[in-house]
């Protein structure tokens, strides 16, 4: 009996150590100057292809205070900065493929959070899920920054697949993309 308990504990310890080292081994996400992104610091998100719209911004929905994450129509638009908050408590460096919250660092007249939130509804034309704002503290608030394979110059995608938040859940995962609405992207 004691041997079985000891073997179970040792197996659990090995698995826990392997999982911890796999997570901490993720590469840091780098900004345009080559420095790692950090928790709570303001950054602008801009497209890798500069003639495909400008920086990320807040876009008004069809209802009062319905705000979505969107993109400036052209590269001259300043957009709003965002901050990143890793799910892992105490983690200061933003790492590739790790769950994190993204929040616009801006003031609105709406009394609600500007934290990104994956919406349940889809765009009627493209079928893409929309990124609204609001903080529920649930899986819908957690995104990932994933390095684009085949590129060495720091091109990243933002994806939604909060597997760290809930490792036994099954999500309809995907990457963030632009939806054109009323001359806004």
PDB file of C-alpha atoms in Angstrom:
ATOM      1  CA  UNK A   1       0.000   0.000   0.000  1.00  0.00           C
ATOM      2  CA  UNK A   2       2.757   2.452   0.985  1.00  0.00           C
ATOM      3  CA  UNK A   3       4.746   1.503  -2.117  1.00  0.00           C
ATOM      4  CA  UNK A   4       1.716   2.222  -4.352  1.00  0.00           C
ATOM      5  CA  UNK A   5       1.215   5.628  -2.734  1.00  0.00           C
ATOM      6  CA  UNK A   6       4.920   6.413  -3.094  1.00  0.00           C
ATOM      7  CA  UNK A   7       4.912   5.407  -6.786  1.00  0.00           C
ATOM      8  CA  UNK A   8       1.789   7.514  -7.419  1.00  0.00           C
ATOM      9  CA  UNK A   9       3.349  10.523  -5.677  1.00  0.00           C
ATOM     10  CA  UNK A  10       6.614  10.130  -7.598  1.00  0.00           C
ATOM     11  CA  UNK A  11       4.740   9.839 -10.916  1.00  0.00           C
ATOM     12  CA  UNK A  12       2.708  12.951 -10.104  1.00  0.00           C
ATOM     13  CA  UNK A  13       5.876  14.845  -9.131  1.00  0.00           C
ATOM     14  CA  UNK A  14       7.642  13.922 -12.395  1.00  0.00           C
ATOM     15  CA  UNK A  15       4.597  14.977 -14.440  1.00  0.00           C
ATOM     16  CA  UNK A  16       4.283  18.251 -12.494  1.00  0.00           C
ATOM     17  CA  UNK A  17       7.972  19.083 -12.967  1.00  0.00           C
ATOM     18  CA  UNK A  18       7.792  18.270 -16.701  1.00  0.00           C
ATOM     19  CA  UNK A  19       4.690  20.443 -17.145  1.00  0.00           C
ATOM     20  CA  UNK A  20       6.252  23.337 -15.219  1.00  0.00           C
ATOM     21  CA  UNK A  21       9.466  23.226 -17.231  1.00  0.00           C
ATOM     22  CA  UNK A  22       7.556  23.008 -20.517  1.00  0.00           C
ATOM     23  CA  UNK A  23       5.560  26.128 -19.615  1.00  0.00           C
ATOM     24  CA  UNK A  24       8.510  28.150 -18.335  1.00  0.00           C
ATOM     25  CA  UNK A  25      10.503  27.131 -21.422  1.00  0.00           C
ATOM     26  CA  UNK A  26       8.256  29.144 -23.762  1.00  0.00           C
ATOM     27  CA  UNK A  27      10.107  31.846 -25.673  1.00  0.00           C
ATOM     28  CA  UNK A  28       9.333  35.448 -24.745  1.00  0.00           C
ATOM     29  CA  UNK A  29       7.261  37.497 -27.197  1.00  0.00           C
ATOM     30  CA  UNK A  30       9.478  40.283 -28.548  1.00  0.00           C
ATOM     31  CA  UNK A  31       8.478  43.856 -29.375  1.00  0.00           C
ATOM     32  CA  UNK A  32       9.650  45.667 -32.530  1.00  0.00           C
ATOM     33  CA  UNK A  33      12.942  46.586 -30.819  1.00  0.00           C
ATOM     34  CA  UNK A  34      13.665  42.964 -29.873  1.00  0.00           C
ATOM     35  CA  UNK A  35      12.858  43.327 -26.162  1.00  0.00           C
ATOM     36  CA  UNK A  36      10.481  40.920 -24.349  1.00  0.00           C
ATOM     37  CA  UNK A  37       6.926  42.149 -23.763  1.00  0.00           C
ATOM     38  CA  UNK A  38       6.195  42.739 -20.080  1.00  0.00           C
ATOM     39  CA  UNK A  39       3.078  42.591 -17.920  1.00  0.00           C
ATOM     40  CA  UNK A  40       1.292  45.942 -17.575  1.00  0.00           C
ATOM     41  CA  UNK A  41       3.435  47.865 -20.091  1.00  0.00           C
ATOM     42  CA  UNK A  42       1.548  49.670 -22.894  1.00  0.00           C
ATOM     43  CA  UNK A  43       2.091  48.393 -26.448  1.00  0.00           C
ATOM     44  CA  UNK A  44       0.465  49.085 -29.809  1.00  0.00           C
ATOM     45  CA  UNK A  45      -0.625  46.136 -31.938  1.00  0.00           C
ATOM     46  CA  UNK A  46      -0.070  46.735 -35.639  1.00  0.00           C
ATOM     47  CA  UNK A  47      -0.416  44.455 -38.658  1.00  0.00           C
ATOM     48  CA  UNK A  48       2.686  42.857 -40.155  1.00  0.00           C
ATOM     49  CA  UNK A  49       1.448  43.955 -43.593  1.00  0.00           C
ATOM     50  CA  UNK A  50       1.295  47.737 -43.200  1.00  0.00           C
ATOM     51  CA  UNK A  51      -0.970  48.435 -46.184  1.00  0.00           C
ATOM     52  CA  UNK A  52      -3.672  46.267 -44.599  1.00  0.00           C
ATOM     53  CA  UNK A  53      -5.031  48.731 -42.046  1.00  0.00           C
ATOM     54  CA  UNK A  54      -3.554  50.372 -38.991  1.00  0.00           C
ATOM     55  CA  UNK A  55      -3.160  49.693 -35.307  1.00  0.00           C
ATOM     56  CA  UNK A  56      -5.774  48.022 -33.137  1.00  0.00           C
ATOM     57  CA  UNK A  57      -8.472  50.226 -31.655  1.00  0.00           C
ATOM     58  CA  UNK A  58     -11.928  50.151 -30.065  1.00  0.00           C
ATOM     59  CA  UNK A  59     -14.823  50.001 -32.530  1.00  0.00           C
ATOM     60  CA  UNK A  60     -18.430  50.861 -31.661  1.00  0.00           C
ATOM     61  CA  UNK A  61     -21.026  48.156 -32.124  1.00  0.00           C
ATOM     62  CA  UNK A  62     -24.673  48.677 -33.040  1.00  0.00           C
ATOM     63  CA  UNK A  63     -25.815  49.096 -29.427  1.00  0.00           C
ATOM     64  CA  UNK A  64     -24.880  51.692 -26.801  1.00  0.00           C
ATOM     65  CA  UNK A  65     -21.496  50.876 -25.212  1.00  0.00           C
ATOM     66  CA  UNK A  66     -21.071  47.739 -27.305  1.00  0.00           C
ATOM     67  CA  UNK A  67     -17.322  47.895 -27.963  1.00  0.00           C
ATOM     68  CA  UNK A  68     -15.236  45.565 -30.101  1.00  0.00           C
ATOM     69  CA  UNK A  69     -11.536  45.159 -30.761  1.00  0.00           C
ATOM     70  CA  UNK A  70     -10.949  46.442 -34.273  1.00  0.00           C
ATOM     71  CA  UNK A  71      -8.351  47.962 -36.515  1.00  0.00           C
ATOM     72  CA  UNK A  72      -7.814  51.479 -37.832  1.00  0.00           C
ATOM     73  CA  UNK A  73      -8.797  51.767 -41.488  1.00  0.00           C
ATOM     74  CA  UNK A  74      -5.306  52.881 -42.580  1.00  0.00           C
ATOM     75  CA  UNK A  75      -1.763  52.878 -41.236  1.00  0.00           C
ATOM     76  CA  UNK A  76      -1.905  56.559 -40.200  1.00  0.00           C
ATOM     77  CA  UNK A  77      -4.409  55.860 -37.403  1.00  0.00           C
ATOM     78  CA  UNK A  78      -2.846  55.782 -33.954  1.00  0.00           C
ATOM     79  CA  UNK A  79      -5.197  53.260 -32.355  1.00  0.00           C
ATOM     80  CA  UNK A  80      -5.113  52.495 -28.634  1.00  0.00           C
ATOM     81  CA  UNK A  81      -2.326  50.798 -26.715  1.00  0.00           C
ATOM     82  CA  UNK A  82      -2.946  47.496 -24.958  1.00  0.00           C
ATOM     83  CA  UNK A  83      -1.505  45.860 -21.869  1.00  0.00           C
ATOM     84  CA  UNK A  84      -0.967  42.143 -21.353  1.00  0.00           C
ATOM     85  CA  UNK A  85      -1.637  40.133 -18.194  1.00  0.00           C
ATOM     86  CA  UNK A  86      -0.434  36.520 -18.136  1.00  0.00           C
ATOM     87  CA  UNK A  87      -2.699  33.919 -16.533  1.00  0.00           C
ATOM     88  CA  UNK A  88       0.319  32.644 -14.584  1.00  0.00           C
ATOM     89  CA  UNK A  89       0.468  34.688 -11.389  1.00  0.00           C
ATOM     90  CA  UNK A  90       3.807  36.376 -10.839  1.00  0.00           C
ATOM     91  CA  UNK A  91       4.839  35.976 -14.498  1.00  0.00           C
ATOM     92  CA  UNK A  92       6.244  39.328 -15.675  1.00  0.00           C
ATOM     93  CA  UNK A  93       7.405  38.380 -19.186  1.00  0.00           C
ATOM     94  CA  UNK A  94       4.836  37.639 -21.905  1.00  0.00           C
ATOM     95  CA  UNK A  95       5.597  34.242 -23.439  1.00  0.00           C
ATOM     96  CA  UNK A  96       4.582  32.602 -26.712  1.00  0.00           C
ATOM     97  CA  UNK A  97       1.536  30.321 -26.667  1.00  0.00           C
ATOM     98  CA  UNK A  98       0.646  31.083 -23.038  1.00  0.00           C
ATOM     99  CA  UNK A  99      -2.784  32.255 -21.868  1.00  0.00           C
ATOM    100  CA  UNK A 100      -3.054  35.988 -21.199  1.00  0.00           C
ATOM    101  CA  UNK A 101      -5.554  38.832 -21.003  1.00  0.00           C
ATOM    102  CA  UNK A 102      -5.344  41.746 -23.435  1.00  0.00           C
ATOM    103  CA  UNK A 103      -6.788  45.092 -22.305  1.00  0.00           C
ATOM    104  CA  UNK A 104      -7.049  48.364 -24.214  1.00  0.00           C
ATOM    105  CA  UNK A 105      -5.376  51.100 -22.196  1.00  0.00           C
ATOM    106  CA  UNK A 106      -7.979  53.750 -22.902  1.00  0.00           C
ATOM    107  CA  UNK A 107     -10.787  55.624 -21.239  1.00  0.00           C
ATOM    108  CA  UNK A 108     -14.330  55.326 -22.595  1.00  0.00           C
ATOM    109  CA  UNK A 109     -17.623  56.889 -21.556  1.00  0.00           C
ATOM    110  CA  UNK A 110     -18.904  53.371 -20.983  1.00  0.00           C
ATOM    111  CA  UNK A 111     -18.536  52.014 -17.482  1.00  0.00           C
ATOM    112  CA  UNK A 112     -17.136  48.650 -18.490  1.00  0.00           C
ATOM    113  CA  UNK A 113     -13.836  46.906 -18.858  1.00  0.00           C
ATOM    114  CA  UNK A 114     -11.863  47.242 -22.091  1.00  0.00           C
ATOM    115  CA  UNK A 115     -10.406  43.741 -21.627  1.00  0.00           C
ATOM    116  CA  UNK A 116     -10.783  41.625 -24.757  1.00  0.00           C
ATOM    117  CA  UNK A 117     -13.459  38.953 -24.603  1.00  0.00           C
ATOM    118  CA  UNK A 118     -14.243  36.330 -27.235  1.00  0.00           C
ATOM    119  CA  UNK A 119     -17.887  36.756 -28.149  1.00  0.00           C
ATOM    120  CA  UNK A 120     -20.207  33.805 -28.627  1.00  0.00           C
ATOM    121  CA  UNK A 121     -21.825  35.344 -31.702  1.00  0.00           C
ATOM    122  CA  UNK A 122     -20.292  35.327 -35.156  1.00  0.00           C
ATOM    123  CA  UNK A 123     -20.126  37.944 -37.887  1.00  0.00           C
ATOM    124  CA  UNK A 124     -23.055  37.346 -40.254  1.00  0.00           C
ATOM    125  CA  UNK A 125     -20.939  37.704 -43.418  1.00  0.00           C
ATOM    126  CA  UNK A 126     -17.536  36.158 -42.591  1.00  0.00           C
ATOM    127  CA  UNK A 127     -18.605  33.702 -39.898  1.00  0.00           C
ATOM    128  CA  UNK A 128     -15.742  34.864 -37.682  1.00  0.00           C
ATOM    129  CA  UNK A 129     -16.252  35.230 -33.959  1.00  0.00           C
ATOM    130  CA  UNK A 130     -16.092  38.798 -32.714  1.00  0.00           C
ATOM    131  CA  UNK A 131     -13.818  40.140 -29.986  1.00  0.00           C
ATOM    132  CA  UNK A 132     -15.840  42.303 -27.666  1.00  0.00           C
ATOM    133  CA  UNK A 133     -14.812  43.945 -24.433  1.00  0.00           C
ATOM    134  CA  UNK A 134     -15.713  43.142 -20.852  1.00  0.00           C
ATOM    135  CA  UNK A 135     -14.136  41.100 -18.130  1.00  0.00           C
ATOM    136  CA  UNK A 136     -15.933  37.978 -17.020  1.00  0.00           C
ATOM    137  CA  UNK A 137     -12.850  36.314 -15.539  1.00  0.00           C
ATOM    138  CA  UNK A 138     -13.710  33.253 -17.602  1.00  0.00           C
ATOM    139  CA  UNK A 139     -12.048  31.440 -20.492  1.00  0.00           C
ATOM    140  CA  UNK A 140     -13.464  33.976 -22.974  1.00  0.00           C
ATOM    141  CA  UNK A 141     -10.964  36.591 -21.687  1.00  0.00           C
ATOM    142  CA  UNK A 142      -7.810  34.568 -22.367  1.00  0.00           C
ATOM    143  CA  UNK A 143      -5.876  34.787 -25.633  1.00  0.00           C
ATOM    144  CA  UNK A 144      -2.422  33.648 -26.804  1.00  0.00           C
ATOM    145  CA  UNK A 145       0.353  35.198 -28.846  1.00  0.00           C
ATOM    146  CA  UNK A 146       1.748  32.630 -31.277  1.00  0.00           C
ATOM    147  CA  UNK A 147       4.872  33.155 -33.386  1.00  0.00           C
ATOM    148  CA  UNK A 148       4.188  32.839 -37.108  1.00  0.00           C
ATOM    149  CA  UNK A 149       6.167  29.836 -38.326  1.00  0.00           C
ATOM    150  CA  UNK A 150       8.611  30.365 -41.155  1.00  0.00           C
ATOM    151  CA  UNK A 151       9.428  33.964 -40.171  1.00  0.00           C
ATOM    152  CA  UNK A 152      12.473  35.034 -38.188  1.00  0.00           C
ATOM    153  CA  UNK A 153      11.555  38.699 -37.920  1.00  0.00           C
ATOM    154  CA  UNK A 154       9.060  38.624 -35.059  1.00  0.00           C
ATOM    155  CA  UNK A 155       5.699  38.175 -36.764  1.00  0.00           C
ATOM    156  CA  UNK A 156       3.055  36.923 -34.353  1.00  0.00           C
ATOM    157  CA  UNK A 157      -0.604  35.931 -34.495  1.00  0.00           C
ATOM    158  CA  UNK A 158      -3.085  36.402 -31.695  1.00  0.00           C
ATOM    159  CA  UNK A 159      -5.132  33.307 -31.075  1.00  0.00           C
ATOM    160  CA  UNK A 160      -7.894  32.199 -28.766  1.00  0.00           C
ATOM    161  CA  UNK A 161      -7.496  28.779 -27.203  1.00  0.00           C
ATOM    162  CA  UNK A 162      -7.382  29.078 -23.392  1.00  0.00           C
ATOM    163  CA  UNK A 163      -6.043  25.570 -22.737  1.00  0.00           C
ATOM    164  CA  UNK A 164      -4.089  26.685 -19.657  1.00  0.00           C
ATOM    165  CA  UNK A 165      -7.207  28.271 -18.171  1.00  0.00           C
ATOM    166  CA  UNK A 166      -9.061  24.978 -18.540  1.00  0.00           C
ATOM    167  CA  UNK A 167      -6.947  22.050 -19.702  1.00  0.00           C
ATOM    168  CA  UNK A 168      -9.887  19.605 -19.778  1.00  0.00           C
ATOM    169  CA  UNK A 169     -12.222  21.867 -21.786  1.00  0.00           C
ATOM    170  CA  UNK A 170     -12.740  21.656 -25.541  1.00  0.00           C
ATOM    171  CA  UNK A 171     -12.695  25.026 -27.283  1.00  0.00           C
ATOM    172  CA  UNK A 172     -13.453  26.192 -30.825  1.00  0.00           C
ATOM    173  CA  UNK A 173      -9.924  27.617 -31.175  1.00  0.00           C
ATOM    174  CA  UNK A 174      -8.765  30.025 -33.849  1.00  0.00           C
ATOM    175  CA  UNK A 175      -6.753  33.123 -34.705  1.00  0.00           C
ATOM    176  CA  UNK A 176      -7.780  36.766 -34.562  1.00  0.00           C
ATOM    177  CA  UNK A 177      -8.425  38.398 -37.940  1.00  0.00           C
ATOM    178  CA  UNK A 178     -10.056  41.515 -39.335  1.00  0.00           C
ATOM    179  CA  UNK A 179     -13.742  41.845 -40.187  1.00  0.00           C
ATOM    180  CA  UNK A 180     -14.711  44.858 -42.329  1.00  0.00           C
ATOM    181  CA  UNK A 181     -17.773  46.703 -41.008  1.00  0.00           C
ATOM    182  CA  UNK A 182     -19.022  50.127 -42.096  1.00  0.00           C
ATOM    183  CA  UNK A 183     -15.636  51.211 -43.434  1.00  0.00           C
ATOM    184  CA  UNK A 184     -13.914  50.026 -40.254  1.00  0.00           C
ATOM    185  CA  UNK A 185     -11.806  46.906 -40.145  1.00  0.00           C
TER     186      UNK A 185
END
